PDB file of C-alpha atoms in Angstrom:
ATOM      1  CA  GLU Q   1     150.018  99.515 107.692  1.00 83.00           C
ATOM      2  CA  PRO Q   2     150.128  99.296 111.332  1.00 86.00           C
ATOM      3  CA  GLU Q   3     150.957  95.518 112.933  1.00 94.00           C
ATOM      4  CA  VAL Q   4     150.452  94.037 116.100  1.00 97.00           C
ATOM      5  CA  THR Q   5     153.834  92.592 116.888  1.00 97.00           C
ATOM      6  CA  GLN Q   6     154.201  89.371 119.223  1.00 98.00           C
ATOM      7  CA  THR Q   7     157.435  87.403 120.430  1.00 97.00           C
ATOM      8  CA  PRO Q   8     158.178  84.627 120.345  1.00 97.00           C
ATOM      9  CA  SER Q   9     156.542  83.188 116.995  1.00 97.00           C
ATOM     10  CA  HIS Q  10     157.316  79.611 119.264  1.00 98.00           C
ATOM     11  CA  GLN Q  11     157.956  78.889 122.418  1.00 98.00           C
ATOM     12  CA  VAL Q  12     159.127  75.379 124.859  1.00 98.00           C
ATOM     13  CA  THR Q  13     158.404  75.091 128.202  1.00 98.00           C
ATOM     14  CA  GLN Q  14     158.239  72.310 130.671  1.00 98.00           C
ATOM     15  CA  MET Q  15     154.703  72.304 132.473  1.00 98.00           C
ATOM     16  CA  GLY Q  16     154.942  73.692 136.031  1.00 98.00           C
ATOM     17  CA  GLN Q  17     157.451  76.414 134.256  1.00 98.00           C
ATOM     18  CA  GLU Q  18     156.331  80.268 133.707  1.00 98.00           C
ATOM     19  CA  VAL Q  19     155.707  81.554 130.165  1.00 98.00           C
ATOM     20  CA  ILE Q  20     155.485  85.578 128.907  1.00 98.00           C
ATOM     21  CA  LEU Q  21     154.345  86.117 125.916  1.00 98.00           C
ATOM     22  CA  ARG Q  22     154.430  89.344 124.891  1.00 97.00           C
ATOM     23  CA  CYS Q  23     152.792  91.532 122.376  1.00 98.00           C
ATOM     24  CA  VAL Q  24     152.843  95.355 120.739  1.00 97.00           C
ATOM     25  CA  PRO Q  25     149.805  96.593 119.928  1.00 96.00           C
ATOM     26  CA  ILE Q  26     149.640  99.078 117.284  1.00 95.00           C
ATOM     27  CA  SER Q  27     150.400 102.492 119.023  1.00 92.00           C
ATOM     28  CA  ASN Q  28     147.610 104.581 118.776  1.00 91.00           C
ATOM     29  CA  HIS Q  29     145.110 101.426 119.934  1.00 93.00           C
ATOM     30  CA  LEU Q  30     143.698 101.460 123.210  1.00 92.00           C
ATOM     31  CA  TYR Q  31     141.453  98.304 123.783  1.00 94.00           C
ATOM     32  CA  PHE Q  32     143.824  95.409 123.693  1.00 96.00           C
ATOM     33  CA  TYR Q  33     142.917  91.648 124.067  1.00 97.00           C
ATOM     34  CA  TRP Q  34     144.308  88.052 123.982  1.00 98.00           C
ATOM     35  CA  TYR Q  35     142.598  85.060 122.914  1.00 98.00           C
ATOM     36  CA  ARG Q  36     143.995  81.546 122.178  1.00 98.00           C
ATOM     37  CA  GLN Q  37     143.383  78.461 119.679  1.00 97.00           C
ATOM     38  CA  ILE Q  38     143.980  74.607 120.486  1.00 97.00           C
ATOM     39  CA  LEU Q  39     145.166  73.395 117.453  1.00 95.00           C
ATOM     40  CA  GLY Q  40     142.037  72.157 115.568  1.00 93.00           C
ATOM     41  CA  GLN Q  41     139.782  73.623 117.828  1.00 95.00           C
ATOM     42  CA  LYS Q  42     137.917  77.628 118.299  1.00 95.00           C
ATOM     43  CA  VAL Q  43     139.445  80.469 118.554  1.00 96.00           C
ATOM     44  CA  GLU Q  44     138.666  80.987 122.290  1.00 97.00           C
ATOM     45  CA  PHE Q  45     138.286  84.667 124.388  1.00 96.00           C
ATOM     46  CA  LEU Q  46     141.093  84.888 127.516  1.00 98.00           C
ATOM     47  CA  VAL Q  47     140.894  88.559 128.510  1.00 97.00           C
ATOM     48  CA  SER Q  48     140.535  92.247 127.662  1.00 95.00           C
ATOM     49  CA  PHE Q  49     142.233  95.289 129.057  1.00 95.00           C
ATOM     50  CA  TYR Q  50     141.455  98.707 128.500  1.00 93.00           C
ATOM     51  CA  ASN Q  51     142.418 101.980 130.538  1.00 91.00           C
ATOM     52  CA  ASN Q  52     145.441  99.773 132.232  1.00 92.00           C
ATOM     53  CA  GLU Q  53     142.923  97.411 133.701  1.00 94.00           C
ATOM     54  CA  ILE Q  54     140.892  93.970 132.943  1.00 95.00           C
ATOM     55  CA  SER Q  55     137.808  95.428 131.814  1.00 93.00           C
ATOM     56  CA  GLU Q  56     136.658  91.165 131.125  1.00 93.00           C
ATOM     57  CA  LYS Q  57     137.525  87.918 131.494  1.00 95.00           C
ATOM     58  CA  SER Q  58     136.804  84.124 130.434  1.00 96.00           C
ATOM     59  CA  GLU Q  59     136.852  81.295 132.716  1.00 96.00           C
ATOM     60  CA  ILE Q  60     139.712  80.188 131.269  1.00 96.00           C
ATOM     61  CA  PHE Q  61     141.617  83.292 132.974  1.00 97.00           C
ATOM     62  CA  ASP Q  62     141.899  81.855 136.307  1.00 95.00           C
ATOM     63  CA  ASP Q  63     144.618  82.964 138.995  1.00 96.00           C
ATOM     64  CA  GLN Q  64     147.603  81.226 136.787  1.00 97.00           C
ATOM     65  CA  PHE Q  65     146.912  83.729 134.466  1.00 98.00           C
ATOM     66  CA  SER Q  66     147.907  87.527 133.999  1.00 98.00           C
ATOM     67  CA  VAL Q  67     148.114  90.542 131.894  1.00 97.00           C
ATOM     68  CA  GLU Q  68     150.071  94.056 132.069  1.00 96.00           C
ATOM     69  CA  ARG Q  69     150.963  96.971 130.361  1.00 93.00           C
ATOM     70  CA  PRO Q  70     154.492  97.663 131.970  1.00 87.00           C
ATOM     71  CA  ASP Q  71     155.614 100.521 129.672  1.00 87.00           C
ATOM     72  CA  GLY Q  72     152.937 101.864 127.388  1.00 80.00           C
ATOM     73  CA  SER Q  73     154.035 100.266 124.522  1.00 89.00           C
ATOM     74  CA  ASN Q  74     154.167  96.202 125.441  1.00 95.00           C
ATOM     75  CA  PHE Q  75     150.917  94.266 126.566  1.00 97.00           C
ATOM     76  CA  THR Q  76     151.946  90.867 128.075  1.00 98.00           C
ATOM     77  CA  LEU Q  77     150.441  87.345 128.809  1.00 98.00           C
ATOM     78  CA  LYS Q  78     151.770  85.617 131.885  1.00 98.00           C
ATOM     79  CA  ILE Q  79     151.067  81.794 132.713  1.00 98.00           C
ATOM     80  CA  ARG Q  80     152.492  80.669 136.217  1.00 97.00           C
ATOM     81  CA  SER Q  81     153.012  77.302 136.013  1.00 96.00           C
ATOM     82  CA  THR Q  82     152.215  75.748 132.486  1.00 98.00           C
ATOM     83  CA  LYS Q  83     150.108  72.762 132.095  1.00 97.00           C
ATOM     84  CA  LEU Q  84     149.953  70.531 129.027  1.00 98.00           C
ATOM     85  CA  GLU Q  85     146.618  71.552 128.211  1.00 97.00           C
ATOM     86  CA  ASP Q  86     147.990  75.448 127.958  1.00 98.00           C
ATOM     87  CA  SER Q  87     149.580  74.282 124.576  1.00 98.00           C
ATOM     88  CA  ALA Q  88     147.521  76.551 122.179  1.00 98.00           C
ATOM     89  CA  MET Q  89     148.548  79.526 119.876  1.00 98.00           C
ATOM     90  CA  TYR Q  90     148.036  82.513 121.720  1.00 98.00           C
ATOM     91  CA  PHE Q  91     146.796  85.764 119.907  1.00 98.00           C
ATOM     92  CA  CYS Q  92     146.944  89.331 120.612  1.00 98.00           C
ATOM     93  CA  ALA Q  93     144.397  91.492 119.467  1.00 97.00           C
ATOM     94  CA  SER Q  94     144.129  95.327 119.591  1.00 95.00           C
ATOM     95  CA  ARG Q  95     141.772  97.546 118.060  1.00 94.00           C
ATOM     96  CA  VAL Q  96     141.367 101.533 118.505  1.00 91.00           C
ATOM     97  CA  LEU Q  97     137.708 102.316 119.629  1.00 88.00           C
ATOM     98  CA  GLN Q  98     135.261  99.864 120.458  1.00 85.00           C
ATOM     99  CA  GLY Q  99     133.068  98.896 117.801  1.00 86.00           C
ATOM    100  CA  TYR Q 100     136.028  99.161 115.426  1.00 90.00           C
ATOM    101  CA  GLY Q 101     137.668  95.632 114.059  1.00 92.00           C
ATOM    102  CA  TYR Q 102     140.495  94.026 115.895  1.00 94.00           C
ATOM    103  CA  THR Q 103     143.777  94.143 114.429  1.00 96.00           C
ATOM    104  CA  PHE Q 104     145.423  90.702 115.386  1.00 97.00           C
ATOM    105  CA  GLY Q 105     148.730  89.918 115.801  1.00 98.00           C
ATOM    106  CA  SER Q 106     150.448  86.273 113.902  1.00 97.00           C
ATOM    107  CA  GLY Q 107     150.514  84.441 117.305  1.00 98.00           C
ATOM    108  CA  THR Q 108     152.378  82.948 119.624  1.00 98.00           C
ATOM    109  CA  ARG Q 109     152.767  79.179 119.415  1.00 98.00           C
ATOM    110  CA  LEU Q 110     153.139  77.833 123.050  1.00 98.00           C
ATOM    111  CA  THR Q 111     153.863  74.387 123.408  1.00 98.00           C
ATOM    112  CA  VAL Q 112     154.079  72.439 127.305  1.00 98.00           C
ATOM    113  CA  VAL Q 113     155.893  69.333 127.043  1.00 98.00           C
TER     114      VAL Q 113
ATOM    115  CA  ASP R   1     126.724  87.932 121.423  1.00 79.00           C
ATOM    116  CA  ALA R   2     124.038  86.217 119.402  1.00 86.00           C
ATOM    117  CA  LYS R   3     124.348  83.067 117.863  1.00 91.00           C
ATOM    118  CA  THR R   4     125.476  83.295 114.243  1.00 95.00           C
ATOM    119  CA  THR R   5     125.014  79.957 111.929  1.00 96.00           C
ATOM    120  CA  GLN R   6     127.375  79.635 108.479  1.00 98.00           C
ATOM    121  CA  PRO R   7     127.939  76.776 106.462  1.00 98.00           C
ATOM    122  CA  PRO R   8     130.711  74.517 107.213  1.00 98.00           C
ATOM    123  CA  SER R   9     132.445  74.732 103.839  1.00 98.00           C
ATOM    124  CA  MET R  10     132.292  76.207 100.561  1.00 98.00           C
ATOM    125  CA  ASP R  11     133.941  76.344  96.969  1.00 98.00           C
ATOM    126  CA  CYS R  12     134.341  78.944  94.604  1.00 97.00           C
ATOM    127  CA  ALA R  13     136.134  79.160  91.460  1.00 98.00           C
ATOM    128  CA  GLU R  14     139.354  81.697  91.068  1.00 98.00           C
ATOM    129  CA  GLY R  15     138.053  85.162  89.493  1.00 97.00           C
ATOM    130  CA  ARG R  16     134.474  84.338  90.253  1.00 97.00           C
ATOM    131  CA  ALA R  17     132.666  86.144  93.371  1.00 98.00           C
ATOM    132  CA  ALA R  18     132.374  84.299  96.464  1.00 98.00           C
ATOM    133  CA  ASN R  19     129.449  84.802  98.512  1.00 98.00           C
ATOM    134  CA  LEU R  20     129.750  83.723 101.944  1.00 98.00           C
ATOM    135  CA  PRO R  21     126.227  83.814 104.103  1.00 98.00           C
ATOM    136  CA  CYS R  22     125.715  84.236 107.801  1.00 98.00           C
ATOM    137  CA  ASN R  23     122.157  83.855 110.157  1.00 97.00           C
ATOM    138  CA  HIS R  24     121.707  85.831 113.006  1.00 96.00           C
ATOM    139  CA  SER R  25     118.025  85.765 113.862  1.00 95.00           C
ATOM    140  CA  THR R  26     118.912  86.339 117.110  1.00 93.00           C
ATOM    141  CA  ILE R  27     120.949  89.552 116.804  1.00 94.00           C
ATOM    142  CA  SER R  28     119.614  92.618 118.747  1.00 92.00           C
ATOM    143  CA  GLY R  29     119.341  96.205 117.459  1.00 90.00           C
ATOM    144  CA  ASN R  30     122.685  97.340 119.308  1.00 91.00           C
ATOM    145  CA  GLU R  31     124.894  94.291 117.481  1.00 93.00           C
ATOM    146  CA  TYR R  32     127.131  94.493 114.322  1.00 95.00           C
ATOM    147  CA  VAL R  33     127.496  91.853 112.380  1.00 96.00           C
ATOM    148  CA  TYR R  34     131.708  91.422 111.941  1.00 96.00           C
ATOM    149  CA  TRP R  35     133.420  88.992 109.481  1.00 98.00           C
ATOM    150  CA  TYR R  36     136.966  88.021 109.842  1.00 98.00           C
ATOM    151  CA  ARG R  37     139.245  85.392 108.083  1.00 98.00           C
ATOM    152  CA  GLN R  38     141.796  82.687 109.216  1.00 97.00           C
ATOM    153  CA  ILE R  39     144.381  81.730 106.804  1.00 96.00           C
ATOM    154  CA  HIS R  40     145.902  78.311 108.118  1.00 89.00           C
ATOM    155  CA  SER R  41     147.029  78.851 111.696  1.00 82.00           C
ATOM    156  CA  GLN R  42     147.569  82.980 111.120  1.00 93.00           C
ATOM    157  CA  GLY R  43     145.825  85.334 113.474  1.00 96.00           C
ATOM    158  CA  PRO R  44     142.388  86.458 112.185  1.00 97.00           C
ATOM    159  CA  GLN R  45     142.056  89.061 109.981  1.00 97.00           C
ATOM    160  CA  TYR R  46     139.484  92.077 110.054  1.00 97.00           C
ATOM    161  CA  ILE R  47     137.861  92.189 107.084  1.00 98.00           C
ATOM    162  CA  ILE R  48     134.742  94.360 107.237  1.00 97.00           C
ATOM    163  CA  HIS R  49     131.611  95.334 109.563  1.00 96.00           C
ATOM    164  CA  GLY R  50     128.195  96.476 109.419  1.00 96.00           C
ATOM    165  CA  LEU R  51     125.075  97.701 112.292  1.00 95.00           C
ATOM    166  CA  LYS R  52     122.131  97.940 109.426  1.00 92.00           C
ATOM    167  CA  ASN R  53     123.377  99.512 105.771  1.00 90.00           C
ATOM    168  CA  ASN R  54     125.757  97.528 103.656  1.00 95.00           C
ATOM    169  CA  GLU R  55     129.512  98.273 103.880  1.00 97.00           C
ATOM    170  CA  THR R  56     132.055  97.943 101.396  1.00 97.00           C
ATOM    171  CA  ASN R  57     135.710  97.932 101.587  1.00 96.00           C
ATOM    172  CA  GLU R  58     138.753  97.233  99.528  1.00 96.00           C
ATOM    173  CA  MET R  59     138.276  93.427 100.533  1.00 95.00           C
ATOM    174  CA  ALA R  60     135.067  92.899 100.415  1.00 98.00           C
ATOM    175  CA  SER R  61     131.013  94.105 100.660  1.00 98.00           C
ATOM    176  CA  LEU R  62     128.742  93.267 103.341  1.00 98.00           C
ATOM    177  CA  ILE R  63     125.157  93.029 102.550  1.00 98.00           C
ATOM    178  CA  ILE R  64     122.391  92.912 106.027  1.00 97.00           C
ATOM    179  CA  THR R  65     119.458  92.276 104.886  1.00 96.00           C
ATOM    180  CA  GLU R  66     116.668  94.796 106.219  1.00 95.00           C
ATOM    181  CA  ASP R  67     115.492  92.788 108.802  1.00 95.00           C
ATOM    182  CA  ARG R  68     118.851  91.528 110.247  1.00 96.00           C
ATOM    183  CA  LYS R  69     118.541  88.135 110.553  1.00 96.00           C
ATOM    184  CA  SER R  70     120.778  87.182 108.242  1.00 97.00           C
ATOM    185  CA  SER R  71     124.145  88.516 106.009  1.00 98.00           C
ATOM    186  CA  THR R  72     126.263  87.586 103.355  1.00 98.00           C
ATOM    187  CA  LEU R  73     130.332  88.567 102.424  1.00 98.00           C
ATOM    188  CA  ILE R  74     130.876  88.927  99.321  1.00 98.00           C
ATOM    189  CA  LEU R  75     134.691  88.428  98.006  1.00 98.00           C
ATOM    190  CA  PRO R  76     133.984  89.871  94.285  1.00 97.00           C
ATOM    191  CA  HIS R  77     136.978  88.134  92.228  1.00 96.00           C
ATOM    192  CA  ALA R  78     138.013  85.664  94.650  1.00 97.00           C
ATOM    193  CA  THR R  79     141.933  84.698  94.214  1.00 97.00           C
ATOM    194  CA  LEU R  80     143.194  81.163  95.789  1.00 97.00           C
ATOM    195  CA  ARG R  81     145.129  83.156  98.624  1.00 96.00           C
ATOM    196  CA  ASP R  82     141.116  84.104  99.608  1.00 97.00           C
ATOM    197  CA  THR R  83     141.143  80.538 100.479  1.00 98.00           C
ATOM    198  CA  ALA R  84     140.567  80.577 104.215  1.00 98.00           C
ATOM    199  CA  VAL R  85     138.384  80.229 107.554  1.00 98.00           C
ATOM    200  CA  TYR R  86     135.683  83.066 107.567  1.00 98.00           C
ATOM    201  CA  TYR R  87     134.058  83.828 110.331  1.00 98.00           C
ATOM    202  CA  CYS R  88     130.727  85.968 111.626  1.00 97.00           C
ATOM    203  CA  ILE R  89     130.531  86.931 114.746  1.00 96.00           C
ATOM    204  CA  ALA R  90     127.467  89.610 116.215  1.00 95.00           C
ATOM    205  CA  ALA R  91     128.702  91.778 119.024  1.00 92.00           C
ATOM    206  CA  SER R  92     127.789  94.943 120.368  1.00 89.00           C
ATOM    207  CA  ALA R  93     130.061  98.146 119.473  1.00 83.00           C
ATOM    208  CA  ASN R  94     130.686  97.866 123.194  1.00 81.00           C
ATOM    209  CA  ALA R  95     131.146  94.024 123.816  1.00 80.00           C
ATOM    210  CA  GLY R  96     134.469  93.111 125.635  1.00 79.00           C
ATOM    211  CA  LYS R  97     134.966  89.754 123.863  1.00 88.00           C
ATOM    212  CA  SER R  98     133.928  88.187 120.213  1.00 91.00           C
ATOM    213  CA  THR R  99     132.700  84.871 120.374  1.00 93.00           C
ATOM    214  CA  PHE R 100     134.301  82.834 117.547  1.00 95.00           C
ATOM    215  CA  GLY R 101     132.521  80.130 115.788  1.00 94.00           C
ATOM    216  CA  ASP R 102     133.370  77.088 113.717  1.00 95.00           C
ATOM    217  CA  GLY R 103     133.460  79.179 110.436  1.00 97.00           C
ATOM    218  CA  THR R 104     133.172  78.718 106.935  1.00 98.00           C
ATOM    219  CA  THR R 105     136.178  76.860 105.376  1.00 98.00           C
ATOM    220  CA  LEU R 106     135.757  78.557 102.064  1.00 98.00           C
ATOM    221  CA  THR R 107     138.034  77.066  99.548  1.00 98.00           C
ATOM    222  CA  VAL R 108     138.897  78.842  95.944  1.00 98.00           C
ATOM    223  CA  LYS R 109     139.713  76.684  93.409  1.00 97.00           C
ATOM    224  CA  PRO R 110     141.897  77.048  89.787  1.00 96.00           C
TER     225      PRO R 110
END
């Protein structure tokens, strides 16, 4: 069964450093998403991406965050200057068309120290 | 997204059917009901979705009331591996996001 692949599975970074989280969505999917989950809290929407542009973003997704689909297969989330409160599981998701369910990746655990 | 209400926790005996309720009394006509589950800290897993008709797939059945104000996810023969947090989400097909609540923690017991 096709999977959404995320790398790395765990990343530790120092506060103020830039991180890039990588995702390979399912190949025929057209809609891409990033969600995050702080330990013990709800899964929160960050951003949706379609046709090479952001279609919706949450209040969490401020100027420190950016997304890119650089080569038609990868989908990345960049955090420019990490803060302690950015520590969370970050999940990439994709879906083939609107209305269908998401397929989520297994996540990247980001720890900011 | 319409607000959904789920019980915080439920238990089910292994091999029995697990019936997980969800209330979405303010759902609008173009909103689907989606169900996902999350096992420990893994990524949420899509289970099933529907608009107004009952739906069944290899994982579960979804029963939506005629007035669409509530639904029930049925796992016909629960196993220990079905222990997870189950999320019910009401969202329109063209919604750019899904809003996850607290879900129902289902514990399947031997």
